[in-house]
PDB file of C-alpha atoms and ligand atoms in Angstrom:
ATOM      1  CA  MET G   1      25.963   0.423  21.322  1.00 44.00           C
ATOM      2  CA  SER G   2      26.897   3.409  19.177  1.00 50.00           C
ATOM      3  CA  ASN G   3      26.257   7.108  19.888  1.00 54.00           C
ATOM      4  CA  VAL G   4      25.452   8.111  16.509  1.00 65.00           C
ATOM      5  CA  SER G   5      21.970   7.004  15.573  1.00 86.00           C
ATOM      6  CA  GLY G   6      21.250   5.309  12.229  1.00 92.00           C
ATOM      7  CA  ASN G   7      19.392   6.742   9.365  1.00 94.00           C
ATOM      8  CA  LEU G   8      15.819   5.685   8.428  1.00 96.00           C
ATOM      9  CA  PHE G   9      15.168   5.314   4.761  1.00 97.00           C
ATOM     10  CA  VAL G  10      11.686   4.668   3.248  1.00 97.00           C
ATOM     11  CA  ILE G  11      11.662   2.920  -0.083  1.00 97.00           C
ATOM     12  CA  ALA G  12       8.175   2.608  -2.124  1.00 96.00           C
ATOM     13  CA  ALA G  13       7.201   1.594  -5.498  1.00 95.00           C
ATOM     14  CA  PRO G  14       4.788   0.104  -7.382  1.00 93.00           C
ATOM     15  CA  SER G  15       4.658  -3.637  -7.051  1.00 89.00           C
ATOM     16  CA  GLY G  16       7.196  -5.167  -9.338  1.00 92.00           C
ATOM     17  CA  ALA G  17       9.464  -1.940  -9.908  1.00 95.00           C
ATOM     18  CA  GLY G  18      12.250  -3.763  -8.319  1.00 95.00           C
ATOM     19  CA  LYS G  19      12.480  -2.228  -4.714  1.00 95.00           C
ATOM     20  CA  SER G  20      13.185  -5.491  -2.901  1.00 93.00           C
ATOM     21  CA  SER G  21      15.798  -6.501  -5.471  1.00 95.00           C
ATOM     22  CA  LEU G  22      17.444  -3.064  -5.160  1.00 97.00           C
ATOM     23  CA  ILE G  23      17.540  -3.250  -1.299  1.00 96.00           C
ATOM     24  CA  LYS G  24      18.772  -6.716  -1.140  1.00 95.00           C
ATOM     25  CA  ALA G  25      21.618  -5.878  -3.809  1.00 97.00           C
ATOM     26  CA  LEU G  26      22.655  -2.786  -1.555  1.00 97.00           C
ATOM     27  CA  LEU G  27      22.523  -4.821   1.581  1.00 96.00           C
ATOM     28  CA  ASP G  28      24.663  -7.446  -0.143  1.00 96.00           C
ATOM     29  CA  ARG G  29      27.275  -4.915  -0.794  1.00 95.00           C
ATOM     30  CA  HIS G  30      27.313  -3.462   2.881  1.00 95.00           C
ATOM     31  CA  ASP G  31      27.061  -6.844   4.552  1.00 93.00           C
ATOM     32  CA  ASP G  32      28.987  -5.368   7.673  1.00 93.00           C
ATOM     33  CA  GLY G  33      25.806  -5.213   9.757  1.00 92.00           C
ATOM     34  CA  SER G  34      25.443  -1.239   9.259  1.00 93.00           C
ATOM     35  CA  MET G  35      22.147  -1.536   7.547  1.00 95.00           C
ATOM     36  CA  VAL G  36      19.052  -3.752   7.654  1.00 95.00           C
ATOM     37  CA  VAL G  37      15.846  -4.094   5.984  1.00 96.00           C
ATOM     38  CA  SER G  38      12.834  -4.140   8.373  1.00 96.00           C
ATOM     39  CA  VAL G  39      10.824  -7.360   8.245  1.00 97.00           C
ATOM     40  CA  SER G  40       7.217  -6.330   8.135  1.00 97.00           C
ATOM     41  CA  THR G  41       4.093  -8.065   9.348  1.00 98.00           C
ATOM     42  CA  THR G  42       1.469  -9.062   6.985  1.00 98.00           C
ATOM     43  CA  THR G  43      -1.635 -11.043   6.584  1.00 98.00           C
ATOM     44  CA  ARG G  44      -0.784 -11.803   2.878  1.00 95.00           C
ATOM     45  CA  LYS G  45      -0.257 -15.781   2.259  1.00 94.00           C
ATOM     46  CA  PRO G  46       3.408 -16.570   1.746  1.00 95.00           C
ATOM     47  CA  ARG G  47       4.663 -16.768  -1.878  1.00 89.00           C
ATOM     48  CA  PRO G  48       6.771 -20.026  -2.643  1.00 88.00           C
ATOM     49  CA  GLY G  49      10.051 -19.754  -1.259  1.00 91.00           C
ATOM     50  CA  GLU G  50       9.091 -16.881   1.175  1.00 93.00           C
ATOM     51  CA  VAL G  51      10.178 -17.778   4.914  1.00 96.00           C
ATOM     52  CA  ASN G  52       8.462 -16.729   7.781  1.00 97.00           C
ATOM     53  CA  GLY G  53      10.514 -14.170   9.855  1.00 96.00           C
ATOM     54  CA  VAL G  54      12.823 -13.481   7.034  1.00 94.00           C
ATOM     55  CA  HIS G  55      10.535 -12.047   4.103  1.00 94.00           C
ATOM     56  CA  TYR G  56       7.659 -11.240   6.367  1.00 97.00           C
ATOM     57  CA  HIS G  57       6.237 -12.253   9.704  1.00 98.00           C
ATOM     58  CA  PHE G  58       3.001 -13.919   8.365  1.00 98.00           C
ATOM     59  CA  VAL G  59      -0.010 -13.644  10.733  1.00 98.00           C
ATOM     60  CA  ASP G  60      -3.745 -14.023  10.507  1.00 98.00           C
ATOM     61  CA  GLU G  61      -6.015 -10.981  10.474  1.00 98.00           C
ATOM     62  CA  ALA G  62      -7.058 -11.611  14.339  1.00 98.00           C
ATOM     63  CA  THR G  63      -3.464 -11.358  15.369  1.00 98.00           C
ATOM     64  CA  PHE G  64      -2.745  -8.410  13.032  1.00 98.00           C
ATOM     65  CA  LEU G  65      -5.633  -6.331  14.693  1.00 98.00           C
ATOM     66  CA  GLN G  66      -4.692  -7.219  17.952  1.00 98.00           C
ATOM     67  CA  GLN G  67      -1.049  -5.846  17.544  1.00 97.00           C
ATOM     68  CA  VAL G  68      -2.714  -2.692  16.095  1.00 97.00           C
ATOM     69  CA  GLU G  69      -4.873  -2.420  19.274  1.00 97.00           C
ATOM     70  CA  GLU G  70      -1.517  -2.853  21.377  1.00 97.00           C
ATOM     71  CA  GLY G  71      -0.047  -0.224  19.396  1.00 96.00           C
ATOM     72  CA  ASN G  72       2.875  -2.542  18.258  1.00 96.00           C
ATOM     73  CA  PHE G  73       3.097  -0.904  14.832  1.00 97.00           C
ATOM     74  CA  TYR G  74       5.088   2.021  13.876  1.00 95.00           C
ATOM     75  CA  GLU G  75       2.917   2.393  10.819  1.00 97.00           C
ATOM     76  CA  TRP G  76       0.561  -0.006   8.896  1.00 97.00           C
ATOM     77  CA  ALA G  77      -1.815  -0.141   6.097  1.00 96.00           C
ATOM     78  CA  LYS G  78      -3.999  -2.194   4.042  1.00 95.00           C
ATOM     79  CA  VAL G  79      -2.510  -2.925   0.493  1.00 91.00           C
ATOM     80  CA  PHE G  80      -4.114  -5.285  -2.083  1.00 82.00           C
ATOM     81  CA  ASP G  81      -6.830  -6.590   0.509  1.00 89.00           C
ATOM     82  CA  HIS G  82      -4.083  -7.494   3.041  1.00 96.00           C
ATOM     83  CA  TYR G  83      -2.860  -5.738   6.055  1.00 98.00           C
ATOM     84  CA  TYR G  84       0.955  -4.746   6.461  1.00 98.00           C
ATOM     85  CA  GLY G  85       2.762  -3.064   9.426  1.00 98.00           C
ATOM     86  CA  THR G  86       6.204  -2.188  10.474  1.00 97.00           C
ATOM     87  CA  SER G  87       7.274  -3.265  14.186  1.00 95.00           C
ATOM     88  CA  ARG G  88       7.652  -0.337  16.375  1.00 93.00           C
ATOM     89  CA  THR G  89      10.121  -1.449  18.773  1.00 91.00           C
ATOM     90  CA  VAL G  90      12.415  -3.080  16.274  1.00 88.00           C
ATOM     91  CA  ILE G  91      12.625   0.211  14.325  1.00 91.00           C
ATOM     92  CA  GLU G  92      13.419   2.432  17.569  1.00 92.00           C
ATOM     93  CA  LYS G  93      15.944  -0.267  18.913  1.00 94.00           C
ATOM     94  CA  THR G  94      17.940  -0.756  15.525  1.00 95.00           C
ATOM     95  CA  LEU G  95      18.183   2.946  14.941  1.00 94.00           C
ATOM     96  CA  ALA G  96      19.253   3.531  18.559  1.00 94.00           C
ATOM     97  CA  ASP G  97      22.116   1.046  17.974  1.00 94.00           C
ATOM     98  CA  GLY G  98      23.483   3.359  15.035  1.00 91.00           C
ATOM     99  CA  ILE G  99      22.198   0.886  12.368  1.00 95.00           C
ATOM    100  CA  ASP G 100      20.441   2.303   9.031  1.00 95.00           C
ATOM    101  CA  VAL G 101      17.074   0.932   8.564  1.00 96.00           C
ATOM    102  CA  PHE G 102      15.241   0.454   5.216  1.00 97.00           C
ATOM    103  CA  LEU G 103      11.497   0.418   5.177  1.00 97.00           C
ATOM    104  CA  ASP G 104       9.864  -1.208   2.272  1.00 96.00           C
ATOM    105  CA  ILE G 105       6.438   0.098   2.632  1.00 96.00           C
ATOM    106  CA  ASP G 106       3.625   1.822   0.369  1.00 94.00           C
ATOM    107  CA  TRP G 107       2.764   5.583   0.185  1.00 95.00           C
ATOM    108  CA  GLN G 108       0.131   5.306   2.887  1.00 95.00           C
ATOM    109  CA  GLY G 109       2.611   3.769   5.438  1.00 97.00           C
ATOM    110  CA  THR G 110       5.156   6.465   4.375  1.00 97.00           C
ATOM    111  CA  ARG G 111       2.724   9.402   5.189  1.00 97.00           C
ATOM    112  CA  GLN G 112       2.625   7.858   8.703  1.00 96.00           C
ATOM    113  CA  VAL G 113       6.488   7.600   9.165  1.00 96.00           C
ATOM    114  CA  LYS G 114       6.945  11.273   7.806  1.00 96.00           C
ATOM    115  CA  ALA G 115       4.554  12.280  10.529  1.00 95.00           C
ATOM    116  CA  ALA G 116       6.180  10.417  13.229  1.00 92.00           C
ATOM    117  CA  TYR G 117       9.930  10.877  12.085  1.00 92.00           C
ATOM    118  CA  PRO G 118      10.422  13.968  10.199  1.00 91.00           C
ATOM    119  CA  GLY G 119      14.151  13.070   9.736  1.00 92.00           C
ATOM    120  CA  VAL G 120      13.209   9.979   7.604  1.00 96.00           C
ATOM    121  CA  HIS G 121      14.729   9.920   4.052  1.00 97.00           C
ATOM    122  CA  THR G 122      12.164   8.782   1.328  1.00 98.00           C
ATOM    123  CA  ILE G 123      12.902   7.285  -2.030  1.00 98.00           C
ATOM    124  CA  PHE G 124      10.472   6.317  -4.714  1.00 97.00           C
ATOM    125  CA  ILE G 125      11.334   3.778  -7.339  1.00 97.00           C
ATOM    126  CA  LEU G 126       9.644   3.962 -10.674  1.00 96.00           C
ATOM    127  CA  PRO G 127       9.839   1.421 -13.731  1.00 95.00           C
ATOM    128  CA  PRO G 128      10.992   2.768 -17.229  1.00 95.00           C
ATOM    129  CA  SER G 129       7.467   2.020 -18.433  1.00 95.00           C
ATOM    130  CA  THR G 130       3.885   0.396 -17.738  1.00 93.00           C
ATOM    131  CA  GLU G 131       4.820  -2.462 -20.077  1.00 94.00           C
ATOM    132  CA  GLU G 132       8.010  -3.043 -18.467  1.00 95.00           C
ATOM    133  CA  LEU G 133       6.503  -3.207 -15.129  1.00 95.00           C
ATOM    134  CA  GLU G 134       4.040  -5.856 -16.176  1.00 94.00           C
ATOM    135  CA  ARG G 135       6.803  -7.755 -17.942  1.00 94.00           C
ATOM    136  CA  ARG G 136       8.708  -7.778 -14.541  1.00 94.00           C
ATOM    137  CA  LEU G 137       5.712  -8.899 -12.349  1.00 92.00           C
ATOM    138  CA  ARG G 138       5.213 -11.734 -14.954  1.00 92.00           C
ATOM    139  CA  THR G 139       8.959 -12.806 -15.096  1.00 91.00           C
ATOM    140  CA  ARG G 140       8.972 -12.800 -11.402  1.00 85.00           C
ATOM    141  CA  GLY G 141       6.611 -15.806 -11.640  1.00 80.00           C
ATOM    142  CA  GLN G 142       5.186 -15.588  -8.423  1.00 81.00           C
ATOM    143  CA  ASP G 143       1.611 -14.181  -8.862  1.00 81.00           C
ATOM    144  CA  SER G 144      -1.344 -15.447 -10.646  1.00 87.00           C
ATOM    145  CA  ASP G 145      -2.747 -13.515 -13.661  1.00 90.00           C
ATOM    146  CA  GLU G 146      -5.595 -12.234 -11.384  1.00 90.00           C
ATOM    147  CA  VAL G 147      -3.126 -10.896  -8.715  1.00 87.00           C
ATOM    148  CA  ILE G 148      -1.042  -9.472 -11.431  1.00 90.00           C
ATOM    149  CA  ALA G 149      -4.124  -7.568 -12.919  1.00 90.00           C
ATOM    150  CA  LYS G 150      -4.914  -6.189  -9.443  1.00 88.00           C
ATOM    151  CA  ARG G 151      -1.366  -4.952  -8.887  1.00 87.00           C
ATOM    152  CA  MET G 152      -1.273  -3.280 -12.564  1.00 91.00           C
ATOM    153  CA  ALA G 153      -4.395  -1.591 -11.838  1.00 89.00           C
ATOM    154  CA  LYS G 154      -3.155  -0.154  -8.528  1.00 89.00           C
ATOM    155  CA  ALA G 155       0.282   0.776 -10.078  1.00 91.00           C
ATOM    156  CA  HIS G 156      -0.759   4.208 -11.543  1.00 89.00           C
ATOM    157  CA  HIS G 157      -2.422   5.134  -8.120  1.00 89.00           C
ATOM    158  CA  GLU G 158       0.746   4.209  -6.260  1.00 91.00           C
ATOM    159  CA  MET G 159       2.871   6.078  -8.763  1.00 92.00           C
ATOM    160  CA  SER G 160       0.772   9.167  -8.471  1.00 93.00           C
ATOM    161  CA  HIS G 161       2.120   9.695  -4.994  1.00 95.00           C
ATOM    162  CA  TYR G 162       5.856  10.149  -6.270  1.00 94.00           C
ATOM    163  CA  ALA G 163       5.963  13.735  -5.514  1.00 95.00           C
ATOM    164  CA  GLU G 164       5.704  13.088  -1.792  1.00 96.00           C
ATOM    165  CA  PHE G 165       9.266  11.603  -1.778  1.00 97.00           C
ATOM    166  CA  SER G 166      12.371  13.400  -1.585  1.00 96.00           C
ATOM    167  CA  TYR G 167      14.304  11.125  -4.189  1.00 97.00           C
ATOM    168  CA  LEU G 168      13.255   9.365  -7.496  1.00 97.00           C
ATOM    169  CA  ILE G 169      15.130   6.491  -8.976  1.00 97.00           C
ATOM    170  CA  VAL G 170      13.914   5.177 -12.409  1.00 97.00           C
ATOM    171  CA  ASN G 171      15.013   1.537 -12.281  1.00 97.00           C
ATOM    172  CA  GLU G 172      16.101   0.856 -16.043  1.00 97.00           C
ATOM    173  CA  ASP G 173      19.420  -0.455 -15.764  1.00 98.00           C
ATOM    174  CA  PHE G 174      19.696  -2.469 -12.449  1.00 98.00           C
ATOM    175  CA  GLU G 175      23.261  -1.511 -11.649  1.00 98.00           C
ATOM    176  CA  ASP G 176      22.931   2.059 -12.246  1.00 98.00           C
ATOM    177  CA  SER G 177      19.892   2.081 -10.024  1.00 98.00           C
ATOM    178  CA  VAL G 178      21.856   0.258  -7.206  1.00 98.00           C
ATOM    179  CA  ALA G 179      24.615   2.713  -7.532  1.00 98.00           C
ATOM    180  CA  ASN G 180      22.149   5.747  -7.284  1.00 98.00           C
ATOM    181  CA  LEU G 181      20.491   4.126  -4.114  1.00 98.00           C
ATOM    182  CA  GLU G 182      23.984   3.660  -2.634  1.00 97.00           C
ATOM    183  CA  HIS G 183      25.054   7.183  -3.308  1.00 97.00           C
ATOM    184  CA  ILE G 184      21.775   8.422  -1.676  1.00 97.00           C
ATOM    185  CA  VAL G 185      22.481   6.417   1.573  1.00 96.00           C
ATOM    186  CA  MET G 186      25.961   7.146   1.685  1.00 94.00           C
ATOM    187  CA  CYS G 187      25.529  11.123   1.332  1.00 93.00           C
ATOM    188  CA  GLN G 188      22.896  10.696   4.249  1.00 91.00           C
ATOM    189  CA  ARG G 189      25.427   8.777   6.351  1.00 88.00           C
ATOM    190  CA  MET G 190      27.990  11.685   5.828  1.00 86.00           C
ATOM    191  CA  ARG G 191      25.595  14.272   6.494  1.00 84.00           C
ATOM    192  CA  ARG G 192      24.278  12.541   9.706  1.00 78.00           C
ATOM    193  CA  SER G 193      27.802  11.976  11.102  1.00 75.00           C
ATOM    194  CA  LYS G 194      28.942  15.513  10.470  1.00 72.00           C
ATOM    195  CA  GLN G 195      25.944  16.979  12.379  1.00 71.00           C
ATOM    196  CA  GLN G 196      26.687  14.690  15.165  1.00 70.00           C
ATOM    197  CA  ILE G 197      30.456  15.106  15.380  1.00 70.00           C
ATOM    198  CA  ARG G 198      29.914  19.138  15.320  1.00 65.00           C
ATOM    199  CA  HIS G 199      28.686  18.540  18.986  1.00 68.00           C
ATOM    200  CA  ARG G 200      31.756  16.636  20.185  1.00 70.00           C
ATOM    201  CA  GLU G 201      34.403  17.948  22.388  1.00 69.00           C
ATOM    202  CA  VAL G 202      36.824  16.233  20.300  1.00 68.00           C
ATOM    203  CA  LEU G 203      36.140  18.849  17.400  1.00 71.00           C
ATOM    204  CA  LYS G 204      36.592  21.778  19.798  1.00 73.00           C
ATOM    205  CA  ASP G 205      40.142  20.350  20.451  1.00 73.00           C
ATOM    206  CA  LEU G 206      40.802  19.832  16.763  1.00 77.00           C
ATOM    207  CA  ILE G 207      39.685  23.069  15.650  1.00 75.00           C
ATOM    208  CA  GLN G 208      40.827  25.094  18.790  1.00 72.00           C
ATOM    209  CA  GLU G 209      37.401  26.809  18.895  1.00 58.00           C
TER     210      GLU G 209
HETATM  211  N1  GDP Q   1       2.506   0.370   4.813  1.00 90.01           N
HETATM  212  C1  GDP Q   1       3.152  -0.682   4.680  1.00 90.01           C
HETATM  213  N2  GDP Q   1       3.376  -1.363   3.395  1.00 90.01           N
HETATM  214  C2  GDP Q   1       4.024  -2.460   3.172  1.00 90.01           C
HETATM  215  C3  GDP Q   1       4.520  -2.960   4.301  1.00 90.01           C
HETATM  216  N3  GDP Q   1       5.407  -4.310   3.929  1.00 90.01           N
HETATM  217  C4  GDP Q   1       5.114  -4.052   2.746  1.00 90.01           C
HETATM  218  N4  GDP Q   1       4.356  -3.095   2.254  1.00 90.01           N
HETATM  219  C5  GDP Q   1       4.059  -2.940   0.818  1.00 90.01           C
HETATM  220  O1  GDP Q   1       2.917  -3.693   0.446  1.00 90.01           O
HETATM  221  C6  GDP Q   1       3.043  -3.606  -0.911  1.00 90.01           C
HETATM  222  C7  GDP Q   1       2.749  -5.261  -1.465  1.00 90.01           C
HETATM  223  O2  GDP Q   1       3.974  -5.938  -0.869  1.00 90.01           O
HETATM  224  P1  GDP Q   1       4.250  -7.549  -1.217  1.00 90.01           P
HETATM  225  O3  GDP Q   1       2.897  -8.324  -1.173  1.00 90.01           O
HETATM  226  O4  GDP Q   1       5.331  -7.962  -0.630  1.00 90.01           O
HETATM  227  O5  GDP Q   1       4.296  -7.308  -2.810  1.00 90.01           O
HETATM  228  P2  GDP Q   1       5.756  -6.818  -3.549  1.00 90.01           P
HETATM  229  O6  GDP Q   1       5.732  -5.516  -3.344  1.00 90.01           O
HETATM  230  O7  GDP Q   1       5.055  -6.912  -5.113  1.00 90.01           O
HETATM  231  O8  GDP Q   1       6.718  -7.832  -3.426  1.00 90.01           O
HETATM  232  C8  GDP Q   1       4.351  -3.113  -1.577  1.00 90.01           C
HETATM  233  O9  GDP Q   1       3.927  -1.643  -1.915  1.00 90.01           O
HETATM  234  C9  GDP Q   1       5.163  -2.989  -0.078  1.00 90.01           C
HETATM  235  O10 GDP Q   1       6.125  -1.854  -0.237  1.00 90.01           O
HETATM  236  C10 GDP Q   1       4.528  -2.525   5.688  1.00 90.01           C
HETATM  237  O11 GDP Q   1       4.882  -2.820   6.646  1.00 90.01           O
HETATM  238  N5  GDP Q   1       3.746  -1.188   5.714  1.00 90.01           N
HETATM  239  N1  ADP Q   2      16.174  -2.822 -13.537  1.00 90.01           N
HETATM  240  C1  ADP Q   2      15.808  -4.226 -13.821  1.00 90.01           C
HETATM  241  N2  ADP Q   2      15.791  -4.771 -14.912  1.00 90.01           N
HETATM  242  C2  ADP Q   2      15.072  -5.761 -15.302  1.00 90.01           C
HETATM  243  N3  ADP Q   2      14.485  -6.656 -14.230  1.00 90.01           N
HETATM  244  C3  ADP Q   2      14.566  -6.070 -12.797  1.00 90.01           C
HETATM  245  C4  ADP Q   2      15.159  -4.950 -12.654  1.00 90.01           C
HETATM  246  N4  ADP Q   2      14.806  -4.573 -11.346  1.00 90.01           N
HETATM  247  C5  ADP Q   2      14.200  -5.689 -10.854  1.00 90.01           C
HETATM  248  N5  ADP Q   2      14.008  -6.609 -11.830  1.00 90.01           N
HETATM  249  C6  ADP Q   2      13.186  -7.786 -11.773  1.00 90.01           C
HETATM  250  O1  ADP Q   2      11.813  -7.468 -11.702  1.00 90.01           O
HETATM  251  C7  ADP Q   2      11.100  -8.341 -10.773  1.00 90.01           C
HETATM  252  C8  ADP Q   2      10.463  -7.535  -9.740  1.00 90.01           C
HETATM  253  O2  ADP Q   2      11.248  -6.960  -8.968  1.00 90.01           O
HETATM  254  P1  ADP Q   2      10.924  -7.050  -7.299  1.00 90.01           P
HETATM  255  O3  ADP Q   2      12.461  -6.587  -6.606  1.00 90.01           O
HETATM  256  O4  ADP Q   2      10.453  -8.284  -6.757  1.00 90.01           O
HETATM  257  O5  ADP Q   2      10.076  -5.859  -7.270  1.00 90.01           O
HETATM  258  P2  ADP Q   2       9.166  -5.014  -5.963  1.00 90.01           P
HETATM  259  O6  ADP Q   2       9.918  -5.567  -4.720  1.00 90.01           O
HETATM  260  O7  ADP Q   2       9.252  -3.573  -6.234  1.00 90.01           O
HETATM  261  O8  ADP Q   2       7.805  -5.717  -5.996  1.00 90.01           O
HETATM  262  C9  ADP Q   2      12.131  -9.311 -10.277  1.00 90.01           C
HETATM  263  O9  ADP Q   2      12.006 -10.638 -11.155  1.00 90.01           O
HETATM  264  C10 ADP Q   2      13.441  -8.635 -10.565  1.00 90.01           C
HETATM  265  O10 ADP Q   2      14.367  -9.712 -10.792  1.00 90.01           O
END
């Protein structure tokens, strides 16, 4: 167990802007166990290729609402007619172990996390245009026309909350966006370790305060 707690990052975006791909690319670059993405619980049905426990914990509505009652969620919200929530114990334990945690959640959940954990770093991902957003949803090829239409209709509302976030990344060139995301994460890591080292005895020795 580390004596330096991990950083908490929220990454939000309209569906299809690229947040899951960006988080995955960043985690692939840092596969030393120093950062993880939280696996949410949802009542949405799995898409082809999605694995229970890896992409989401897929549950029915009664199970989800029971977990709400039991206070198991750090935050939860209804998005696109389905419930989504973040496990409380996983977040708290992972951060306490010194591991950085990413939450891929919507603006409603972000508000709850900011209230519970003011030190959270919030990042919003924008697509370069509405047309490109729709193109990405279509090329992802995992949602029906009806679902895509619903997601596009909600996109402007989701994007209208961008100013509630500390950082903004326009995901045009994918590699540039991963580099920007990595920069934000590394800067926060350095700030955090500097803050925590300040209180250590060893530093007193080094600078002979
Ligand atoms: N509040 C909240 N939102 C979540 C959670 N998990 C996923 N979401 C959001 O729910 C929305 C839909 O997610 P999903 O169905 O996977 O679609 P995708 O974003 O298009 O891949 C996205 O905005 C996610 O960020 C969660 O645990 N809490
Ligand atoms: N910068 C980019 N340029 C082109 N396509 C992208 C870019 N970023 C992501 N994509 C593609 O857009 C689609 C949606 O990305 P995804 O990560 O699933 O979005 P989200 O998690 O925000 O819903 C995927 O097919 C992904 O490969």
